Coordinates of C-alpha atoms and ligand atoms in Angstrom, one line a residue:
X1 CA 0.0 0.0 0.0
X2 CA 2.8 2.4 0.9
X3 CA 4.6 1.7 -2.3
X4 CA 1.4 2.2 -4.3
X5 CA 0.9 5.5 -2.5
X6 CA 4.2 6.8 -3.8
X7 CA 3.6 5.5 -7.3
X8 CA 0.2 7.1 -7.5
X9 CA 1.7 10.3 -6.1
X10 CA 4.3 10.3 -8.8
X11 CA 1.8 9.5 -11.5
X12 CA -0.5 12.1 -10.2
X13 CA 2.2 14.7 -10.5
X14 CA 3.2 13.7 -14.0
X15 CA -0.3 13.4 -15.4
X16 CA -1.6 16.3 -13.4
X17 CA -5.0 15.0 -12.6
X18 CA -5.5 11.8 -14.5
X19 CA -4.9 9.8 -11.3
X20 CA -6.4 10.3 -7.9
X21 CA -4.4 9.3 -4.9
X22 CA -6.2 6.0 -4.7
X23 CA -3.8 4.5 -2.2
X24 CA -6.6 2.5 -0.4
X25 CA -7.1 5.0 2.4
X26 CA -10.0 6.8 0.9
X27 CA -11.2 4.6 -2.1
X28 CA -14.7 5.5 -0.8
X29 CA -15.4 8.7 1.0
X30 CA -14.1 8.8 4.6
X31 CA -16.8 8.6 7.4
X32 CA -16.4 9.6 11.0
X33 CA -16.9 12.3 13.6
X34 CA -15.5 15.8 14.1
X35 CA -16.6 18.2 16.9
X36 CA -16.6 21.5 15.0
X37 CA -20.2 22.0 14.0
X38 CA -21.4 21.2 17.5
X39 CA -18.5 22.5 19.7
X40 CA -16.5 24.9 17.5
X41 CA -12.9 24.9 18.9
X42 CA -13.9 24.2 22.5
X43 CA -13.0 20.5 22.8
X44 CA -11.3 18.3 25.3
X45 CA -9.7 14.9 25.5
X46 CA -12.8 13.7 27.5
X47 CA -15.1 14.9 24.7
X48 CA -13.1 13.1 22.0
X49 CA -13.0 9.9 24.0
X50 CA -16.8 10.2 24.6
X51 CA -17.4 10.6 20.9
X52 CA -15.3 7.6 20.1
X53 CA -17.2 5.5 22.7
X54 CA -20.5 6.7 21.4
X55 CA -19.6 5.9 17.8
X56 CA -19.0 2.3 19.0
X57 CA -21.9 2.0 21.4
X58 CA -24.5 3.5 19.0
X59 CA -23.4 1.1 16.3
X60 CA -22.2 3.9 14.1
X61 CA -18.7 2.6 13.8
X62 CA -20.0 -0.7 12.4
X63 CA -21.8 1.3 9.7
X64 CA -18.5 2.9 8.6
X65 CA -18.1 5.9 10.8
X66 CA -14.5 5.1 11.8
X67 CA -12.5 8.4 12.0
X68 CA -12.5 10.4 15.2
X69 CA -11.0 13.7 14.1
X70 CA -9.6 16.6 16.0
X71 CA -10.6 20.1 15.0
X72 CA -9.3 23.6 16.0
X73 CA -8.4 24.2 19.7
X74 CA -6.4 21.1 20.6
X75 CA -3.1 22.7 19.7
X76 CA -0.6 24.5 21.8
X77 CA 0.3 28.2 21.1
X78 CA 4.1 27.8 21.0
X79 CA 6.4 25.1 19.6
X80 CA 8.6 23.3 22.0
X81 CA 12.4 23.9 22.3
X82 CA 13.1 21.6 19.4
X83 CA 10.5 23.3 17.2
X84 CA 8.0 20.4 17.6
X85 CA 4.2 20.7 17.5
X86 CA 2.6 20.9 20.9
X87 CA -0.9 20.4 22.3
X88 CA -2.8 22.3 24.9
X89 CA -2.1 20.3 28.0
X90 CA -5.2 21.7 29.8
X91 CA -7.5 20.4 27.1
X92 CA -5.5 17.2 26.3
X93 CA -4.0 16.3 29.7
X94 CA -2.8 12.8 28.7
X95 CA -1.4 13.9 25.4
X96 CA -2.3 13.3 21.8
X97 CA -0.4 10.0 21.5
X98 CA -2.4 8.5 24.4
X99 CA -5.6 9.8 22.9
X100 CA -4.7 8.2 19.6
X101 CA -4.0 4.9 21.3
X102 CA -7.3 5.0 23.1
X103 CA -9.2 5.7 19.8
X104 CA -7.3 2.9 18.1
X105 CA -8.0 0.5 21.0
X106 CA -11.7 0.9 20.1
X107 CA -11.0 -0.2 16.6
X108 CA -11.4 3.4 15.3
X109 CA -9.1 5.7 13.3
X110 CA -7.6 8.9 14.6
X111 CA -7.5 12.2 12.8
X112 CA -5.5 15.3 13.5
X113 CA -6.1 18.9 12.4
X114 CA -3.7 21.5 11.3
X115 CA -3.4 24.5 9.0
X116 CA -1.3 25.6 6.1
X117 CA -0.8 28.9 7.8
X118 CA 1.3 30.4 10.5
X119 CA -1.6 29.9 13.0
X120 CA -4.7 27.8 12.7
X121 CA -8.3 28.8 12.4
X122 CA -10.0 29.5 15.8
X123 CA -13.2 30.7 17.2
X124 CA -11.8 33.9 18.6
X125 CA -11.7 36.0 15.5
X126 CA -8.1 35.1 14.8
X127 CA -6.8 35.7 18.3
X128 CA -6.5 32.1 19.4
X129 CA -3.1 31.9 17.8
X130 CA -3.0 28.1 17.8
X131 CA -0.1 26.6 16.0
X132 CA -0.3 26.1 12.2
X133 CA 2.1 24.0 10.1
X134 CA 3.2 26.5 7.4
X135 CA 7.0 26.2 7.0
X136 CA 7.0 23.1 9.4
X137 CA 5.4 20.6 7.1
X138 CA 8.0 17.9 7.2
X139 CA 8.5 17.9 11.0
X140 CA 4.8 18.3 11.8
X141 CA 3.8 15.5 9.4
X142 CA 6.4 13.3 11.1
X143 CA 5.0 14.2 14.5
X144 CA 1.4 13.5 13.4
X145 CA 2.5 10.1 12.0
X146 CA 4.5 9.2 15.1
X147 CA 1.4 10.0 17.2
X148 CA -0.6 7.5 15.2
X149 CA -2.6 9.9 12.9
X150 CA -4.7 8.3 10.2
X151 CA -6.2 11.5 8.8
X152 CA -5.2 15.1 8.6
X153 CA -7.7 18.0 8.0
X154 CA -5.6 20.9 6.8
X155 CA -7.2 24.3 7.0
X156 CA -6.3 27.7 5.4
X157 CA -6.3 30.4 8.1
X158 CA -3.4 32.8 8.5
X159 CA -1.9 31.5 5.3
X160 CA -1.6 34.9 3.6
X161 CA 2.2 35.2 3.9
X162 CA 4.9 32.7 3.8
X163 CA 6.6 31.7 7.0
X164 CA 10.4 32.2 6.8
X165 CA 12.3 28.9 7.2
X166 CA 13.4 28.6 10.8
X167 CA 17.1 28.1 11.4
X168 CA 17.6 25.4 14.1
X169 CA 17.2 26.6 17.7
X170 CA 16.2 30.1 16.7
X171 CA 14.0 32.1 19.2
X172 CA 10.8 31.2 17.6
X173 CA 8.5 33.0 19.9
X174 CA 10.2 36.2 18.7
X175 CA 10.0 35.2 15.1
X176 CA 6.3 34.4 15.4
X177 CA 5.7 37.8 17.0
X178 CA 7.5 39.5 14.2
X179 CA 5.7 37.5 11.6
X180 CA 2.3 38.2 13.1
X181 CA 3.0 41.9 12.5
X182 CA 3.4 41.1 8.8
X183 CA 0.1 39.1 8.8
X184 CA -2.7 41.5 8.1
X185 CA -6.0 41.1 9.9
X186 CA -7.7 39.7 6.8
X187 CA -5.3 36.9 6.7
X188 CA -7.1 35.1 9.5
X189 CA -9.7 34.2 6.8
X190 CA -8.8 35.4 3.3
X191 CA -11.2 34.4 0.6
X192 CA -9.0 35.9 -2.1
X193 CA -5.5 34.9 -1.0
X194 CA -2.6 36.4 -2.8
X195 CA -0.8 33.0 -3.2
X196 CA -1.6 29.5 -4.6
X197 CA -3.3 27.5 -1.9
X198 CA -2.3 24.5 -3.9
X199 CA 1.4 25.1 -3.0
X200 CA 0.6 24.9 0.7
X201 CA -1.4 21.8 0.3
X202 CA 1.2 20.1 -2.0
X203 CA 3.9 20.8 0.6
X204 CA 1.9 19.0 3.2
X205 CA 1.0 16.1 0.8
X206 CA 4.7 15.5 0.2
X207 CA 5.5 15.7 3.9
X208 CA 2.8 13.2 4.7
X209 CA 4.0 10.8 1.9
X210 CA 7.5 11.0 3.4
X211 CA 6.2 9.6 6.7
X212 CA 5.3 6.4 4.9
X213 CA 2.2 6.1 7.1
X214 CA -1.2 6.0 5.2
X215 CA -2.9 9.2 6.2
X216 CA -6.1 10.5 4.6
X217 CA -5.3 14.1 3.5
X218 CA -8.4 16.3 3.8
X219 CA -7.8 19.6 2.1
X220 CA -9.7 22.6 3.5
X221 CA -9.1 25.8 1.6
X222 CA -12.9 26.4 1.5
X223 CA -13.1 26.2 -2.3
X224 CA -11.5 29.6 -2.7
X225 CA -9.3 28.7 -5.7
X226 CA -11.5 26.0 -7.2
X227 CA -9.4 23.1 -5.9
X228 CA -11.4 20.5 -7.9
X229 CA -9.7 22.1 -11.0
X230 CA -6.0 22.2 -9.8
X231 CA -6.8 19.3 -9.6
X232 CA -6.9 18.6 -5.9
X233 CA -7.4 14.9 -6.7
X234 CA -3.6 14.7 -7.2
X235 CA -2.9 16.5 -3.9
X236 CA -5.4 15.1 -1.4
X237 CA -8.1 12.6 -0.8
X238 CA -10.8 15.2 -0.4
X239 CA -11.1 18.9 -0.9
X240 CA -13.6 21.3 0.7
X241 CA -15.3 22.9 -2.3
X242 CA -17.2 25.7 -0.4
X243 CA -17.2 27.9 2.6
X244 CA -18.4 26.5 5.9
X245 CA -21.8 24.9 6.2
X246 CA -22.0 26.4 9.7
X247 CA -22.3 26.6 12.5
X248 CA -25.1 27.7 12.5
X249 CA -26.6 25.3 10.0
X250 CA -29.2 26.8 7.7
X251 CA -31.1 25.8 4.6
X252 CA -29.5 28.8 2.8
X253 CA -26.1 27.3 3.4
X254 CA -27.2 24.1 1.7
X255 CA -28.5 26.0 -1.3
X256 CA -25.2 27.8 -1.6
X257 CA -23.2 24.6 -1.4
X258 CA -25.4 22.7 -3.8
X259 CA -25.1 25.4 -6.4
X260 CA -21.3 25.5 -6.0
X261 CA -21.1 21.7 -6.5
X262 CA -22.9 21.9 -9.9
X263 CA -19.8 22.4 -12.1
X264 CA -17.4 20.0 -10.3
X265 CA -19.3 16.8 -9.8
X266 CA -17.2 15.1 -12.4
X267 CA -14.1 15.5 -10.4
X268 CA -15.2 13.1 -7.6
X269 CA -13.6 9.7 -8.2
X270 CA -12.2 6.8 -6.2
X271 CA -9.6 8.2 -3.9
X272 CA -10.5 11.9 -4.4
X273 CA -13.7 13.5 -3.2
X274 CA -15.5 16.8 -3.3
X275 CA -16.0 17.7 0.4
X276 CA -19.3 19.5 0.9
X277 CA -18.3 20.1 4.6
X278 CA -19.2 18.2 7.8
X279 CA -22.7 17.1 8.6
X280 CA -25.2 19.2 10.4
X281 CA -27.5 16.2 11.1
X282 CA -28.5 16.5 14.8
X283 CA -27.8 20.2 15.1
X284 CA -30.1 23.2 15.4
X285 CA -30.9 25.2 12.3
X286 CA -32.3 22.5 10.0
X287 CA -35.7 20.8 10.2
X288 CA -35.8 17.0 10.2
X289 CA -36.7 17.0 6.5
X290 CA -33.9 19.4 5.7
X291 CA -31.4 17.1 7.6
X292 CA -32.7 14.1 5.6
X293 CA -32.2 16.0 2.3
X294 CA -28.8 17.2 3.4
X295 CA -27.6 13.7 4.4
X296 CA -28.9 12.0 1.3
X297 CA -27.5 14.6 -1.0
X298 CA -24.1 14.6 0.7
X299 CA -24.0 10.8 0.5
X300 CA -24.9 10.6 -3.2
X301 CA -22.5 13.4 -4.0
X302 CA -19.8 11.3 -2.5
X303 CA -18.8 13.8 0.1
X304 CA -17.0 12.5 3.2
X305 CA -19.7 11.8 5.8
X306 CA -18.3 13.4 9.0
X307 CA -20.9 13.5 11.8
X308 CA -20.5 16.7 13.7
X309 CA -23.0 16.7 16.4
X310 CA -23.0 15.8 20.1
X311 CA -23.4 12.0 20.3
X312 CA -23.9 11.9 24.0
X313 CA -27.7 11.6 23.7
X314 CA -28.7 12.0 20.0
X315 CA -32.4 11.9 19.2
X316 CA -33.8 8.8 17.5
X317 CA -34.5 11.0 14.4
X318 CA -30.8 11.9 14.2
X319 CA -29.7 8.3 14.6
X320 CA -32.2 7.1 12.1
X321 CA -30.9 9.6 9.5
X322 CA -27.3 8.8 10.1
X323 CA -27.8 5.0 10.3
X324 CA -29.8 4.5 7.0
X325 CA -27.7 1.8 5.4
X326 CA -29.3 2.4 2.0
X327 CA -28.2 6.0 2.0
X328 CA -24.7 5.1 3.4
X329 CA -24.5 2.6 0.6
X330 CA -24.9 5.4 -2.0
X331 CA -21.9 7.1 -0.4
X332 CA -19.7 4.0 -0.2
X333 CA -20.7 2.6 -3.6
X334 CA -17.7 1.2 -5.3
X335 CA -18.1 3.0 -8.6
X336 CA -17.4 6.3 -6.8
X337 CA -19.3 8.6 -9.1
X338 CA -21.1 11.7 -7.8
X339 CA -24.7 12.6 -8.7
X340 CA -24.8 15.5 -11.1
X341 CA -27.2 18.3 -11.8
X342 CA -29.9 17.4 -14.3
X343 CA -32.6 20.0 -14.1
X344 CA -33.9 22.9 -12.0
X345 CA -37.5 24.0 -11.8
X346 CA -36.8 27.4 -10.2
X347 CA -38.1 27.8 -6.7
X348 CA -39.8 24.4 -7.1
X349 CA -37.5 21.4 -7.4
X350 CA -34.0 20.2 -8.5
X351 CA -33.3 16.9 -10.1
X352 CA -29.9 15.3 -9.7
X353 CA -28.8 11.8 -10.6
X354 CA -25.8 9.5 -11.0
X355 CA -24.7 6.0 -11.8
X356 CA -24.1 3.2 -9.2
X357 CA -21.8 0.2 -9.5
X358 CA -24.6 -2.3 -10.1
X359 CA -25.7 -0.4 -13.2
X360 CA -28.6 1.3 -11.5
X361 CA -29.2 5.1 -11.1
X362 CA -29.8 7.1 -8.0
X363 CA -32.1 10.1 -8.5
X364 CA -32.5 12.9 -5.9
X365 CA -35.3 15.3 -6.2
X366 CA -35.2 18.3 -3.8
X367 CA -38.3 20.2 -2.8
X368 CA -37.3 23.9 -2.8
X369 CA -40.8 24.9 -1.7
X370 CA -41.3 26.0 1.9
X371 CA -44.3 23.8 2.4
X372 CA -45.2 20.1 2.1
X373 CA -46.9 19.2 -1.2
X374 CA -47.2 16.6 -3.9
X375 CA -44.1 16.7 -6.0
X376 CA -44.0 15.2 -9.5
X377 CA -40.7 13.8 -10.7
X378 CA -40.5 13.5 -14.5
X379 CA -38.3 10.4 -15.3
X380 CA -37.2 11.9 -18.6
X381 CA -35.2 14.4 -16.5
X382 CA -32.8 11.5 -15.7
X383 CA -33.1 9.9 -19.2
X384 CA -35.8 7.3 -18.6
X385 CA -39.2 6.5 -20.0
X386 CA -39.7 4.0 -17.2
X387 CA -37.8 2.2 -14.5
X388 CA -38.2 0.1 -11.4
X389 CA -37.8 2.2 -8.3
X390 CA -37.0 1.8 -4.6
X391 CA -37.5 4.7 -2.2
X392 CA -34.1 4.7 -0.4
X393 CA -35.3 6.7 2.6
X394 CA -37.9 4.2 3.5
X395 CA -36.7 1.1 1.7
X396 CA -40.0 0.5 0.1
X397 CA -40.3 -0.7 -3.4
X398 CA -42.4 1.5 -5.7
X399 CA -42.7 -1.0 -8.5
X400 CA -42.3 0.2 -12.1
X401 CA -42.6 3.9 -12.6
X402 CA -43.7 5.2 -16.1
X403 CA -43.4 8.8 -17.2
X404 CA -43.8 10.5 -13.9
X405 CA -43.9 9.7 -10.2
X406 CA -45.8 11.9 -7.7
X407 CA -45.4 11.7 -4.0
X408 CA -46.0 13.9 -1.0
X409 CA -42.8 15.5 0.1
X410 CA -42.2 17.6 3.2
X411 CA -41.0 21.2 3.0
X412 CA -37.4 21.0 1.8
X413 CA -37.7 17.3 1.8
X414 CA -36.6 15.1 -1.1
X415 CA -37.2 11.9 -3.0
X416 CA -34.3 9.6 -3.1
X417 CA -34.9 6.9 -5.6
X418 CA -32.9 3.9 -6.8
X419 CA -33.8 3.2 -10.4
X420 CA -33.1 -0.1 -12.0
X421 CA -34.0 -1.7 -15.4
X422 CA -34.5 1.8 -16.8
X423 CA -35.9 2.1 -20.3
X424 CA -34.2 5.1 -22.0
X425 CA -36.3 8.0 -23.1
X426 CA -35.8 9.1 -26.7
X427 CA -32.7 11.3 -27.2
X428 CA -33.5 15.0 -27.5
X429 CA -32.2 17.0 -30.4
X430 CA -32.0 20.7 -30.4
X431 CA -31.7 23.4 -33.1
X432 CA -28.9 25.7 -32.0
X433 CA -28.9 29.5 -32.0
X434 CA -25.5 31.2 -31.3
X435 CA -25.6 34.1 -28.7
X436 CA -23.1 35.8 -31.0
X437 CA -25.8 36.1 -33.7
X438 CA -28.5 37.4 -31.4
X439 CA -29.5 41.1 -31.0
X440 CA -28.2 42.9 -28.0
X441 CA -29.4 46.0 -26.3
X442 CA -28.5 48.1 -23.3
X443 CA -25.1 47.2 -21.9
X444 CA -25.0 43.7 -23.2
X445 CA -21.8 43.0 -25.2
X446 CA -19.7 40.3 -26.7
X447 CA -16.3 38.8 -26.0
X448 CA -14.5 35.8 -27.6
X449 CA -13.5 32.7 -25.7
X450 CA -11.9 29.8 -27.6
X451 CA -13.0 31.5 -30.8
X452 CA -16.6 31.4 -29.6
X453 CA -18.5 34.6 -29.1
X454 CA -20.0 34.9 -25.6
X455 CA -22.5 37.6 -24.7
X456 CA -22.0 39.2 -21.3
X457 CA -23.6 42.1 -19.3
X458 CA -27.1 40.7 -19.9
X459 CA -29.3 42.1 -17.2
X460 CA -29.3 45.5 -15.4
X461 CA -30.8 46.9 -18.6
X462 CA -28.9 44.7 -21.0
X463 CA -30.9 42.2 -23.1
X464 CA -30.1 39.5 -25.5
X465 CA -32.7 38.5 -28.1
X466 CA -32.6 35.4 -30.3
X467 CA -34.6 36.2 -33.5
X468 CA -36.3 34.0 -36.1
X469 CA -36.5 31.1 -33.6
X470 CA -38.2 28.1 -35.1
X471 CA -41.5 27.2 -33.3
X472 CA -41.8 24.1 -35.5
X473 CA -45.1 23.3 -37.3
X474 CA -47.2 23.7 -34.2
X475 CA -45.6 26.2 -31.9
X476 CA -46.8 26.0 -28.3
X477 CA -44.5 24.8 -25.6
X478 CA -40.8 24.1 -26.3
X479 CA -37.9 22.8 -24.3
X480 CA -35.0 25.3 -24.4
X481 CA -31.4 24.4 -23.6
X482 CA -28.9 27.1 -22.6
X483 CA -25.1 27.0 -22.6
X484 CA -23.8 29.8 -20.4
X485 CA -20.9 31.0 -18.3
X486 CA -21.3 32.1 -14.7
X487 CA -18.3 32.5 -12.4
X488 CA -20.1 34.6 -9.8
X489 CA -19.2 32.4 -6.9
X490 CA -19.7 33.5 -3.3
X491 CA -18.7 32.6 0.2
X492 CA -21.8 34.0 1.7
X493 CA -25.6 33.7 1.3
X494 CA -27.5 35.8 -1.0
X495 CA -30.9 35.4 -2.7
X496 CA -29.1 33.5 -5.4
X497 CA -25.8 32.2 -3.8
X498 CA -23.6 30.7 -6.5
X499 CA -26.2 31.3 -9.1
X500 CA -27.6 34.1 -11.3
X501 CA -31.1 34.7 -12.4
X502 CA -32.0 34.9 -16.1
X503 CA -35.5 36.0 -17.0
X504 CA -36.6 34.4 -20.3
X505 CA -39.5 35.6 -22.4
X506 CA -40.9 34.2 -25.6
X507 CA -42.4 36.7 -28.1
X508 CA -42.5 39.4 -25.4
X509 CA -44.6 37.2 -23.1
X510 CA -44.3 36.8 -19.3
X511 CA -40.7 36.3 -18.3
X512 CA -39.8 33.1 -16.5
X513 CA -37.1 33.0 -13.9
X514 CA -34.2 30.6 -14.4
X515 CA -31.9 30.3 -11.5
X516 CA -28.6 29.2 -13.1
X517 CA -25.8 27.8 -11.0
X518 CA -22.2 28.8 -11.4
X519 CA -20.4 27.0 -14.3
X520 CA -16.9 27.3 -12.8
X521 CA -14.9 29.9 -10.9
X522 CA -13.5 31.5 -14.0
X523 CA -15.3 33.3 -16.9
X524 CA -14.2 30.8 -19.6
X525 CA -15.9 27.5 -18.6
X526 CA -19.3 26.8 -20.0
X527 CA -22.2 24.9 -18.4
X528 CA -24.0 23.1 -21.2
X529 CA -27.6 22.2 -21.3
X530 CA -29.6 24.2 -18.7
X531 CA -33.2 23.2 -19.6
X532 CA -36.2 25.4 -19.4
X533 CA -39.6 24.7 -20.8
X534 CA -41.3 27.8 -22.3
X535 CA -44.8 28.3 -23.8
X536 CA -45.9 30.9 -26.3
X537 CA -44.2 29.8 -29.5
X538 CA -45.8 30.4 -32.8
X539 CA -45.4 28.0 -35.7
X540 CA -42.5 28.7 -38.0
X541 CA -39.3 30.7 -37.8
X542 CA -40.9 33.8 -36.4
X543 CA -40.3 33.7 -32.7
X544 CA -38.1 35.8 -30.4
X545 CA -36.6 34.6 -27.1
X546 CA -35.3 37.5 -24.9
X547 CA -33.1 37.2 -21.9
X548 CA -32.9 39.9 -19.3
X549 CA -32.7 40.5 -15.5
X550 CA -34.3 43.7 -14.1
X551 CA -32.3 43.7 -10.9
X552 CA -29.0 42.0 -11.5
X553 CA -26.8 40.3 -14.1
X554 CA -27.7 37.1 -15.8
X555 CA -25.0 34.7 -16.8
X556 CA -23.0 35.2 -20.0
X557 CA -24.6 33.2 -22.8
X558 CA -23.0 31.0 -25.5
X559 CA -26.0 29.5 -27.2
X560 CA -29.6 28.4 -27.0
X561 CA -31.0 25.2 -28.2
X562 CA -34.7 24.6 -29.1
X563 CA -35.9 21.0 -28.9
X564 CA -37.2 19.7 -32.2
Ligands
LIG601 C1 9.0 18.6 20.7 O1 7.8 18.1 20.0 C2 8.0 17.0 19.1 C3 6.7 16.7 18.4 O2 5.7 16.5 19.4 C4 8.5 15.8 19.9 O3 8.8 14.7 19.1 C5 9.8 16.2 20.7 O4 10.2 15.1 21.5 C6 9.6 17.4 21.5 N1 10.8 17.9 22.0 C7 10.9 18.3 23.3 C8 12.3 18.7 23.6 O5 10.0 18.3 24.0
LIG602 C1 13.2 35.8 22.4 O1 13.7 37.0 21.9 C2 13.0 38.2 22.5 C3 13.6 39.4 21.8 O2 14.9 39.2 21.4 C4 13.2 38.2 24.0 O3 12.6 39.3 24.5 C5 12.7 36.9 24.5 O4 12.9 36.8 25.9 C6 13.3 35.7 23.9 N1 12.5 34.5 24.3 C7 13.2 33.4 24.7 C8 12.3 32.3 25.1 O5 14.4 33.3 24.7
LIG603 C1 -13.0 26.9 -23.7 O1 -12.2 25.7 -23.6 C2 -12.2 25.1 -22.2 C3 -11.3 23.9 -22.3 O2 -11.7 23.0 -23.2 C4 -13.6 24.7 -21.9 O3 -13.7 24.2 -20.6 C5 -14.5 25.9 -21.9 O4 -15.9 25.6 -21.6 C6 -14.4 26.6 -23.3 N1 -15.2 27.8 -23.3 C7 -15.9 28.2 -24.4 C8 -16.7 29.5 -24.2 O5 -16.0 27.5 -25.4

């Protein structure tokens, strides 16, 4: 395994992204427990031991939750006289190696937490000044390995400037003081860091590899430099692709993260996973239905499933969500492919789906409405005319579904269906209209990417109108398909976090809102095939389709297709 790890690392470097680090430590997404969402940085040895015991006693470890991971606050604030990493002896009185042994004695795995900065993240606005590992990667990785670490979560606070290399036995407390003067306040958390986060992560990857101990490397730069596209799969086993999910948890955080995942689902593969952040199941801020949607979506997106709630006395509802073996099975499926975005019915429902190892398909349909209602899932949105279905939340067989399936779904609840023996729906063909040939008004203008004309500044008065659009022999309702670019990614919650609204109107009729997720984090990469059904077409090549946005910018457009 160790040898394989080095070979894969070397290949990953050479091929830059063709190979994930599938060294056997994270062939399927890691599962475990971390205190942060429930306890922030206030954790103690007793709390970690309790969580480990509870994982075992509640049967969770048998379901795959094996890692007990440290998060911020365990560390010391100064290195020891030989420059070694230290722990807070008040919080961890028996020391980290003893804690690791205890966790291992329960048959579990032990994770440490550090940071690719001069200090780590903390819950005191940057004043905690816990040790980070920047500039100390080799010695810290060696320490972590010697303590028995099986996992490292590597954060990104105070990473804004490079630590000078310490000469041996220098007065480090003084150097850290000097250095902290160089670190500006924003460097505690910098969402636009003036350096490549990949460099910090690669330094730690190499340091971990040099220890020869298999250690899951969990990259946590919050998605600020689009790690999926470095690609982070050649650097670590998982990479956070978004800002924190909490605390506090909220439905808006889930919407933000789900939108941000849309353009990168294809990067998840055996040994390398999009990390949607730790679970909020069991915590305040989400309803039971929201927690269920959150858990199933995270599982099917192949995110690491890291429980982050107090396991002392969890509710039966929390346990039943976390213990659903059918949903866990989606996460641990050996094919290792994420669900991907199929279709959004704005403010109504999303359809996502992906393949499983046994040839079946998992479909997740999220109810965006704020109330319980009957939701209708159109099987053609995942490519089927009909299929046999099992409801993976309840385990009940739904028999053969044809065309559509309607079920009552709670507010923000979801359908999670396993589809087998699917009969493919007919392939769709589209007549294509280039945005570069459309009429523009207001501030809308063109630019060229890869020799393709792209229309930007649509919205805020700018409009784009496709003319002479063919309504076919009958007109009526047509399925439209948009190729667009939207790199307007965000760390915070807005009415459309990590998405932009386009308002689409046919022949001057009522505009329909399309809430289009980001296509990447740069303004070159296209999202292809955002579907929108629109009525009001007349027969023949006489129609106009206009895109606008009265109160913001829409994405940039490449082309529109009209289903024939
Ligand atoms: C300093 O810390 C390192 C890492 O924990 C440890 O291996 C080393 O023994 C410590 N040295 C002293 C002098 O305490
Ligand atoms: C480190 O250097 C500073 C300034 O030169 C001095 O004030 C401090 O006492 C020194 N600390 C140690 C631990 O030697
Ligand atoms: C330009 O090429 C890149 C790389 O193939 C691709 O990802 C992107 O979507 C292309 N953009 C356009 C506008 O064609």
